[in-house]
mmCIF file of C-alpha atoms in Angstrom:
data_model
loop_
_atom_site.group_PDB
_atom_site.id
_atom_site.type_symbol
_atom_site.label_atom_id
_atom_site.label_comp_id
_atom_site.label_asym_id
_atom_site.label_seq_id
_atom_site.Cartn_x
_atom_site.Cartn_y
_atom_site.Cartn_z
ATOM 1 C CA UNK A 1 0.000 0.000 0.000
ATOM 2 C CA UNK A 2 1.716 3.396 0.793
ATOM 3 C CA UNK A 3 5.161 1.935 1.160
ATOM 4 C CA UNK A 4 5.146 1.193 -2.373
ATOM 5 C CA UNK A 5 4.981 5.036 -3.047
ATOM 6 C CA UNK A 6 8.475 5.186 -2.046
ATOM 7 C CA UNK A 7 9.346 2.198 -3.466
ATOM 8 C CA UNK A 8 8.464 2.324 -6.695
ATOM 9 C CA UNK A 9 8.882 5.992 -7.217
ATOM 10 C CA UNK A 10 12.668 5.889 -6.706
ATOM 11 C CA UNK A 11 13.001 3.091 -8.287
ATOM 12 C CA UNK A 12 11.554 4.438 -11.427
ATOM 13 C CA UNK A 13 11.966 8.033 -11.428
ATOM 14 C CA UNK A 14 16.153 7.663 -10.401
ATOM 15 C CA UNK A 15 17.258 8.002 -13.592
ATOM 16 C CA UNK A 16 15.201 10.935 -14.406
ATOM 17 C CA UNK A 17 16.184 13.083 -11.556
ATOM 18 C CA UNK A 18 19.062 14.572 -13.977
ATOM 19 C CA UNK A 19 15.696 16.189 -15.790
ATOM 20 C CA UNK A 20 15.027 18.570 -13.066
ATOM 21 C CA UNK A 21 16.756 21.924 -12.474
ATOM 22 C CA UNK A 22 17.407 23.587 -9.433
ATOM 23 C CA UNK A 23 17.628 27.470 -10.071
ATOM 24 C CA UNK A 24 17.216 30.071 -7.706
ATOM 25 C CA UNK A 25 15.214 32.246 -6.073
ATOM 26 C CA UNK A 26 11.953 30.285 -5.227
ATOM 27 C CA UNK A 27 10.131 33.021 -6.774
ATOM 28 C CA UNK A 28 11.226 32.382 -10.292
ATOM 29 C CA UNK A 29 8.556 30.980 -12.330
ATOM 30 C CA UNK A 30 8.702 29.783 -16.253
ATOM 31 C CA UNK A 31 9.745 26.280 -17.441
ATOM 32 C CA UNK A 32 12.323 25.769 -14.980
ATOM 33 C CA UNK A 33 11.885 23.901 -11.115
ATOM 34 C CA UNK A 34 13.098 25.798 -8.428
ATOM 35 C CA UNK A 35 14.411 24.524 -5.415
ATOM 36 C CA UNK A 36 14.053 25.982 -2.013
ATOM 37 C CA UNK A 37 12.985 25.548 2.159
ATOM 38 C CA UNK A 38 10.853 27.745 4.015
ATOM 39 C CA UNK A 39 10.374 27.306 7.849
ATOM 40 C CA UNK A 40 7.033 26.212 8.667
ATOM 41 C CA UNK A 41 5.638 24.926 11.910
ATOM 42 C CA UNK A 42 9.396 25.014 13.449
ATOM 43 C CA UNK A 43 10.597 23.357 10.648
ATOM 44 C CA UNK A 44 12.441 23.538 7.310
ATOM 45 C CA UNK A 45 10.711 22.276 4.717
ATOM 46 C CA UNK A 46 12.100 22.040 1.431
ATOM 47 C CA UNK A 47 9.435 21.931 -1.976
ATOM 48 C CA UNK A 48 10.409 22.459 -5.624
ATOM 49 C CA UNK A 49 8.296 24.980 -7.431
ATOM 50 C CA UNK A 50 7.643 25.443 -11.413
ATOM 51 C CA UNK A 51 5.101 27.308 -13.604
ATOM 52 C CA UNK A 52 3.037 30.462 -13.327
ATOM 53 C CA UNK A 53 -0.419 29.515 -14.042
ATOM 54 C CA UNK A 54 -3.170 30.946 -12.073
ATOM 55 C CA UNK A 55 -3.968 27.545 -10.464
ATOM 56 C CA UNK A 56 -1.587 26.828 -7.703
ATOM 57 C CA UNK A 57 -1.571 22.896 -7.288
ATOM 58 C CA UNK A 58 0.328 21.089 -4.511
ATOM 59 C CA UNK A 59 1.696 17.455 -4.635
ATOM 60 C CA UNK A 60 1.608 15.146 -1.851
ATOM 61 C CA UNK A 61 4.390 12.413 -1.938
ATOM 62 C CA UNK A 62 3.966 9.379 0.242
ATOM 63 C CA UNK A 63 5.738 7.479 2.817
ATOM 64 C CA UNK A 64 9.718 7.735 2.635
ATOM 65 C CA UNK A 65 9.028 9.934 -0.336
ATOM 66 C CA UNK A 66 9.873 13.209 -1.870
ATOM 67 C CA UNK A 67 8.520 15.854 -4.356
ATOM 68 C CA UNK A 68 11.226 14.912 -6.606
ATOM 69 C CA UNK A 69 11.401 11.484 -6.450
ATOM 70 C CA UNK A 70 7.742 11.049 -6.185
ATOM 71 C CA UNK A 71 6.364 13.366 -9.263
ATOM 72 C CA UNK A 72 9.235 13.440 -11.532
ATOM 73 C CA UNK A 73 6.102 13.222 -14.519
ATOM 74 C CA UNK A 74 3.899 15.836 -13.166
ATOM 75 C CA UNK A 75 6.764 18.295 -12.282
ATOM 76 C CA UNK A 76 8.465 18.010 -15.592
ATOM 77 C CA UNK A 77 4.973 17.905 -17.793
ATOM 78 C CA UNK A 78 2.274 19.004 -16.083
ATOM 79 C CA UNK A 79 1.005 22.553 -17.917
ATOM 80 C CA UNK A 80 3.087 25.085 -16.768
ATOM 81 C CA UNK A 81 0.830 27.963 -18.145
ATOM 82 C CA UNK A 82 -2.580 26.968 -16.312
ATOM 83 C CA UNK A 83 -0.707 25.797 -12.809
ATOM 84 C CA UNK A 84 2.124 26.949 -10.594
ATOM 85 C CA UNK A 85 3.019 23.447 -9.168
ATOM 86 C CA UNK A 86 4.304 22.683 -5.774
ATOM 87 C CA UNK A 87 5.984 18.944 -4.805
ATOM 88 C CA UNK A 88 6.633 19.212 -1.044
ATOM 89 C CA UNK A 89 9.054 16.887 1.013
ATOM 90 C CA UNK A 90 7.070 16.237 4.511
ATOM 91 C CA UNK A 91 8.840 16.953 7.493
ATOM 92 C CA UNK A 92 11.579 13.730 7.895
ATOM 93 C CA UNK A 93 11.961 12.716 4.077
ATOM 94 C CA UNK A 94 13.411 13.651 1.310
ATOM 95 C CA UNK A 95 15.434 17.091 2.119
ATOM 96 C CA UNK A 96 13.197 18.234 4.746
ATOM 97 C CA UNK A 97 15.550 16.268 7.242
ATOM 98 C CA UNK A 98 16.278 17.300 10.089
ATOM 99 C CA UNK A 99 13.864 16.761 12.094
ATOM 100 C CA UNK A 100 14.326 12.598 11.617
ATOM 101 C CA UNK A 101 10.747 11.254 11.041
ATOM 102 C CA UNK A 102 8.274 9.675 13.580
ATOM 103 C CA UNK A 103 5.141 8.753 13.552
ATOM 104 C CA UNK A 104 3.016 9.697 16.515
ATOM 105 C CA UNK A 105 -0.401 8.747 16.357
ATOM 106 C CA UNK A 106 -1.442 12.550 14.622
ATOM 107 C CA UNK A 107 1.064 12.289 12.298
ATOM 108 C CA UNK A 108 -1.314 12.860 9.332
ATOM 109 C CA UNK A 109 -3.327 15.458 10.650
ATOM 110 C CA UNK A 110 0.579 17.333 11.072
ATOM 111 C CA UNK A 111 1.286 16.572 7.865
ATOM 112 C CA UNK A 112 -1.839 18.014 6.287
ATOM 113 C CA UNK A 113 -1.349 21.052 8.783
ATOM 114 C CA UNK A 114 2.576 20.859 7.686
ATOM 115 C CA UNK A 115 1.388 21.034 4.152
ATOM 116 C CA UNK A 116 -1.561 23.854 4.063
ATOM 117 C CA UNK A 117 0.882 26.183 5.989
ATOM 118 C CA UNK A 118 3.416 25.619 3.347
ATOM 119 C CA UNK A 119 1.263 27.154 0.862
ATOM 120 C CA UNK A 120 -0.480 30.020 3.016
ATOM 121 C CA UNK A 121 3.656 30.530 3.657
ATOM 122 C CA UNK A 122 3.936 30.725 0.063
ATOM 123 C CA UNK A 123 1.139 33.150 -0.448
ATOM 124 C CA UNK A 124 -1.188 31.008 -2.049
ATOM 125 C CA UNK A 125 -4.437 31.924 -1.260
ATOM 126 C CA UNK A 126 -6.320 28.937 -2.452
ATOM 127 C CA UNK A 127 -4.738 25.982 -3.951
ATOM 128 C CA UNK A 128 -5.478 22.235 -5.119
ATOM 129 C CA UNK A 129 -4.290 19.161 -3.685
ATOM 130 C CA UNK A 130 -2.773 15.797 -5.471
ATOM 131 C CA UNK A 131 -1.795 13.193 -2.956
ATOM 132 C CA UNK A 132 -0.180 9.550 -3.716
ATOM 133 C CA UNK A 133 -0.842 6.870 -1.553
ATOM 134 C CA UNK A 134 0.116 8.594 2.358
ATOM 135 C CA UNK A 135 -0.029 11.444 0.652
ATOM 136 C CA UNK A 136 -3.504 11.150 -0.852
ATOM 137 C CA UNK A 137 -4.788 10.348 3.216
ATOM 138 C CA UNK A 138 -2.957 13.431 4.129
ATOM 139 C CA UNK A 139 -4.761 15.650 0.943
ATOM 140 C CA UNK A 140 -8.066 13.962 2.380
ATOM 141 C CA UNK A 141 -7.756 15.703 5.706
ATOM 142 C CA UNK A 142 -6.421 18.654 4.878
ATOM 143 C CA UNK A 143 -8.944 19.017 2.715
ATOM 144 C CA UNK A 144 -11.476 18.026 5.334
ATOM 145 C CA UNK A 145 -10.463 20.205 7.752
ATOM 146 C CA UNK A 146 -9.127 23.339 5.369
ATOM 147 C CA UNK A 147 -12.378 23.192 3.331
ATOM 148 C CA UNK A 148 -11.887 27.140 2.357
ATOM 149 C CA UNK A 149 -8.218 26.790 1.159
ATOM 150 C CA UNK A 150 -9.005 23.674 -0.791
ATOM 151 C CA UNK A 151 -9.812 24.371 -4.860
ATOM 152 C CA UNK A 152 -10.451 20.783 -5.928
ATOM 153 C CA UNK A 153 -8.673 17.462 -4.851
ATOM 154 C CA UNK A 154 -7.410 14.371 -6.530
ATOM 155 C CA UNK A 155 -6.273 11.035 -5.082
ATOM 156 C CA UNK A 156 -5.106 8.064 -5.587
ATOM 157 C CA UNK A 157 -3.492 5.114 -3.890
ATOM 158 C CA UNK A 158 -5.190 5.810 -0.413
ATOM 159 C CA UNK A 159 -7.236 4.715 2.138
ATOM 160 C CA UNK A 160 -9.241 6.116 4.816
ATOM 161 C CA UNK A 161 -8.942 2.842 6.704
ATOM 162 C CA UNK A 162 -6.525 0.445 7.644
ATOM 163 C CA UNK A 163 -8.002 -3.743 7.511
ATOM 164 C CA UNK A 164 -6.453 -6.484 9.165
ATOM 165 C CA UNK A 165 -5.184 -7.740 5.563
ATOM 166 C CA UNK A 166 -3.512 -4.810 4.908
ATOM 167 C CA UNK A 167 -1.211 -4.877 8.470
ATOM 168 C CA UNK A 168 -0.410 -7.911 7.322
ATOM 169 C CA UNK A 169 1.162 -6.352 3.959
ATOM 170 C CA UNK A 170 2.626 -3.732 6.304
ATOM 171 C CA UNK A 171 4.240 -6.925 8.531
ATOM 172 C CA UNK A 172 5.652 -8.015 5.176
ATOM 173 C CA UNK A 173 7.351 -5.553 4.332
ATOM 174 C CA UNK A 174 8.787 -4.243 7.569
ATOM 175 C CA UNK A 175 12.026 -6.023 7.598
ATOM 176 C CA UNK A 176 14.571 -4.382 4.813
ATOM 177 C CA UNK A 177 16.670 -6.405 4.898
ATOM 178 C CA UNK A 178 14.343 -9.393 3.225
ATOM 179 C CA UNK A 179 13.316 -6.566 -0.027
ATOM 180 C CA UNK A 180 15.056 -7.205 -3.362
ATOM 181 C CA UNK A 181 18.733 -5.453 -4.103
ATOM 182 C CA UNK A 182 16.472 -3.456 -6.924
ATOM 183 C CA UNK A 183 14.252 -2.202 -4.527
ATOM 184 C CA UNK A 184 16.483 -1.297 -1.238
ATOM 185 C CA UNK A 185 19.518 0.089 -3.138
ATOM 186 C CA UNK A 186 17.546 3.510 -3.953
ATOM 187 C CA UNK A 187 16.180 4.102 -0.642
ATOM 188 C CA UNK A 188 19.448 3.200 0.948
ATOM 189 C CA UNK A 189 21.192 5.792 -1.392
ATOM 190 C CA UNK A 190 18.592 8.373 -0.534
ATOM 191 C CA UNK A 191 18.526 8.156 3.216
ATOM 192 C CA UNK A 192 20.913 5.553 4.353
ATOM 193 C CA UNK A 193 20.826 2.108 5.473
ATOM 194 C CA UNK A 194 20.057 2.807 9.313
ATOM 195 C CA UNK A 195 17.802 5.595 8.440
ATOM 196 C CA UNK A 196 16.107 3.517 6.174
ATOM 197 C CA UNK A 197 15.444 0.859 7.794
ATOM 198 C CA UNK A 198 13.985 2.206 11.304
ATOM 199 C CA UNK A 199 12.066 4.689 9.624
ATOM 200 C CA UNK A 200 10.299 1.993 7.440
ATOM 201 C CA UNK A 201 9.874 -0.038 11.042
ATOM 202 C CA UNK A 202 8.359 2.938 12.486
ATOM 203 C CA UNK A 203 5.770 3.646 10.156
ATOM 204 C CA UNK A 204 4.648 -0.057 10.366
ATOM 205 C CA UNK A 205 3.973 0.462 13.291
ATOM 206 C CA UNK A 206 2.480 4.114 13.126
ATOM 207 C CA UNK A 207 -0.050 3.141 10.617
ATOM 208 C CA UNK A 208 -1.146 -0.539 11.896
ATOM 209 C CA UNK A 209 -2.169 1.538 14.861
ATOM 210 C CA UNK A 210 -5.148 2.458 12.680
ATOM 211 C CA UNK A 211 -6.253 -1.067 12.888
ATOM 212 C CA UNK A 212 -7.271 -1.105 16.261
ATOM 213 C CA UNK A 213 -9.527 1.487 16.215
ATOM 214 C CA UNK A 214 -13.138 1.127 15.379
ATOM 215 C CA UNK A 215 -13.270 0.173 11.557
ATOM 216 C CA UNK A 216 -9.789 0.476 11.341
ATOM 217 C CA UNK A 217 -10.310 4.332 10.635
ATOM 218 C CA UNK A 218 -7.382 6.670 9.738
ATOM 219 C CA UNK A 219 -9.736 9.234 8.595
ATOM 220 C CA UNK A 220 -13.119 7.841 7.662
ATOM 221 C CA UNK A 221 -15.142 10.498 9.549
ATOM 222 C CA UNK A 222 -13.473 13.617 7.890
ATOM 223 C CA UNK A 223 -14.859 12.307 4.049
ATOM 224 C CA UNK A 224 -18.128 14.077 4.376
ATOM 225 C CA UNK A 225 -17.029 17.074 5.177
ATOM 226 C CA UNK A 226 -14.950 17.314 2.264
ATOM 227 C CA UNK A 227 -16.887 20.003 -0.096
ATOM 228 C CA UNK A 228 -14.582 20.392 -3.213
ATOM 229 C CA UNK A 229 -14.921 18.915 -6.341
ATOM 230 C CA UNK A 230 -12.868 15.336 -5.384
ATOM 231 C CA UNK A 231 -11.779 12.880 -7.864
ATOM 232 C CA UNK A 232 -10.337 9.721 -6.890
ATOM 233 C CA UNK A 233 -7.959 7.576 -9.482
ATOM 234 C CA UNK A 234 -7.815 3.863 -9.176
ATOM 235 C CA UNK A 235 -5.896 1.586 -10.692
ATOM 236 C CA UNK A 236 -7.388 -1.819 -11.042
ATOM 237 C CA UNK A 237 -4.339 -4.028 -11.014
ATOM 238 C CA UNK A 238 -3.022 -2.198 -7.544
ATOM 239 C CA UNK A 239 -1.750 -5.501 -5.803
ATOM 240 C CA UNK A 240 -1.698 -2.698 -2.490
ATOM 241 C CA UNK A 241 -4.842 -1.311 -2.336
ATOM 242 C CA UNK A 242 -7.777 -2.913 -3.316
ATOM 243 C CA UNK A 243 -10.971 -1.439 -5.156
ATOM 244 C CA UNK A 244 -13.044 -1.099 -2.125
ATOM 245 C CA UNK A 245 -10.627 1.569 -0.422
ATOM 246 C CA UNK A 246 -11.054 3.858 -3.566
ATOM 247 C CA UNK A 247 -15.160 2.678 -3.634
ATOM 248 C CA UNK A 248 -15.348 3.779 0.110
ATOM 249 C CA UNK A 249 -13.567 7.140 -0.204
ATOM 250 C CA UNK A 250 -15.926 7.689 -3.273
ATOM 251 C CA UNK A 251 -19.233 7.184 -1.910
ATOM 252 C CA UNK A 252 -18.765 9.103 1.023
ATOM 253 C CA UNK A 253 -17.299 12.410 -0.391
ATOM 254 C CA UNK A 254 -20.605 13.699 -1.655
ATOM 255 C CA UNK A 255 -20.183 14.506 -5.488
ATOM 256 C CA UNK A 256 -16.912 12.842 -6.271
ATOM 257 C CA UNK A 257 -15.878 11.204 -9.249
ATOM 258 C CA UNK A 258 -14.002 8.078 -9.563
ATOM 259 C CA UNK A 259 -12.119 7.468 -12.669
ATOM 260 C CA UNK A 260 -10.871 3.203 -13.172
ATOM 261 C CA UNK A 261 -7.387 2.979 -15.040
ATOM 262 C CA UNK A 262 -7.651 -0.928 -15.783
ATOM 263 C CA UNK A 263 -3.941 -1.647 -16.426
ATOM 264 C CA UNK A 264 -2.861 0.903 -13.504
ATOM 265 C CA UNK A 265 -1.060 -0.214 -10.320
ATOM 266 C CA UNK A 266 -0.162 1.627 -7.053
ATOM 267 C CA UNK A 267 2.781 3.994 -9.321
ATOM 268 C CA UNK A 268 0.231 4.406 -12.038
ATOM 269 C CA UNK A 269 0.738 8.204 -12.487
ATOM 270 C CA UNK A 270 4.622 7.154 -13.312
ATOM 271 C CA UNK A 271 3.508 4.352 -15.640
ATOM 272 C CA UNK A 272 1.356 6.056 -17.096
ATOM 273 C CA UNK A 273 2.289 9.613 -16.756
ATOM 274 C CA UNK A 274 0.619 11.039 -20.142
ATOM 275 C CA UNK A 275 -2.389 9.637 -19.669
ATOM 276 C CA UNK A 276 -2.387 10.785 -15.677
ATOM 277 C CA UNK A 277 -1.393 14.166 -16.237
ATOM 278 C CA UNK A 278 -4.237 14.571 -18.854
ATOM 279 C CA UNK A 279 -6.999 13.293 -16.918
ATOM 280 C CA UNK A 280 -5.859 15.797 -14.097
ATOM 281 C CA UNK A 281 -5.419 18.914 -16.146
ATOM 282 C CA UNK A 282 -8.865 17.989 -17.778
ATOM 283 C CA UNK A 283 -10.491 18.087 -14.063
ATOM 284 C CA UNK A 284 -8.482 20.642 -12.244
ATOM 285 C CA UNK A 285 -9.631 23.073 -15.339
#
């Protein structure tokens, strides 16, 4: 589920880091992506910036992931006349280290509080959210509980809940050690082995919390109160998250759309990046 996010994302999008400039100041708009932190909430957070549309957009990356590493596709291709995009690290990942990550059991309400005053920071008066996997829960609540900042939303990869099935992906997955060469040589590039490794252990066990509440809720309560225009993206061959988790956010956010990508999986705004980033432009228009 969202450990994939960071899995496959720096997996695929490695090579195509080298795409991306880094020119300063933030303020700089155009074609190129600017890198910079701004200290929010006693923290640094770093974000990359690009375009100069109207429509300010932010992207949500998801667990051990980064603006870069997470939305090489979007950064690089998304419309750059319509939207000014922003791809946030959360506090702990990517370049927004220090502070080292933990996961106490708000930690996605403070990342969706993290990630609205990032933008109000940035004078952005009203802006849209796009959130992969973590990311996507985190868009859900901010959105929930931001409703006046929020222009429209679009997830996919999340889930408002957290079954028994899918701790026991989590349990799979929380050992390093056992993941392929392919998979853990990225990560362990990017952060570290130690690093790595107990931050992966420690949001096992921040998000299996979930499972113990009542219906395994992360954020199941906030969906109604989502008023924006929402549309949810689900890819049917996601071996992470199945249908129902996209079904369930969709019936209970009153008006929402939910668009099926049959040959999509978890990464399927990577895979299939064109056909993402038009389906997005169409609805954020």
């Amino acid at each position: 589920m969202a450990w994939r996010s960071a899995v496959t994302a720096v997996l695929m999008l490695q090579p195509r880091t080298a795409l991306l400039t880094t020119r300063g100041p933030a303020a700089s708009y155009g074609t190129s992506i600017t890198s910079a932190k701004i200290q929010v909430n006693g923290v640094n957070l770093h974000y990359q910036q690009t375009g100069e549309g109207s429509h300010a957009v932010l992207l949500l990356p998801g667990m051990l992931g980064s603006g870069q590493t997470d939305f090489g596709p979007q950064l690089k291709s998304m419309n750059k006349k319509l939207f000014t995009i922003v791809a946030w690290d959360p506090r702990g990942y990517g370049q927004s280290i220090p502070p080292s990550r933990d996961f106490p059991p708000d930690f996605f309400e403070r990342d969706a509080k993290d990630a609205v005053d990032l933008m109000q920071a940035l004078k952005f008066k009203k802006f849209s959210l796009l959130g992969w996997s973590d990311g996507g829960i985190t868009a859900l609540i901010a959105a929930a509980k931001y409703p006046a900042l929020i222009h429209k939303l679009v997830v996919w990869g999340a889930n408002a809940s957290v079954t028994q099935e899918d701790v026991r992906i989590y349990n799979g997955i929380r050992d390093v050690s056992k993941w392929s060469e392919k998979v853990k040589k990225p990560l362990e590039e990017l952060y570290g082995h130690k690093y790595f490794a107990e931050t992966c252990e420690a949001w096992v066990d921040g998000i299996a919390r979930f499972a113990e509440k009542p219906g395994g809720s992360i954020c199941q309560q906030l969906l109604p109160h989502i008023q924006c225009p929402t549309l949810i993206i689900h890819g049917e061959k996601d071996p992470l998250v199945p249908r129902f988790h996209a079904e369930y956010i969709h019936e209970h956010i009153k008006g929402s759309r939910l668009h099926l990508m049959p040959e999509g999986k978890h990464n399927l705004h990577l895979r299939f990046a064109e056909e993402f980033n038009r389906e997005v432009e169409e609805f954020l228009r």
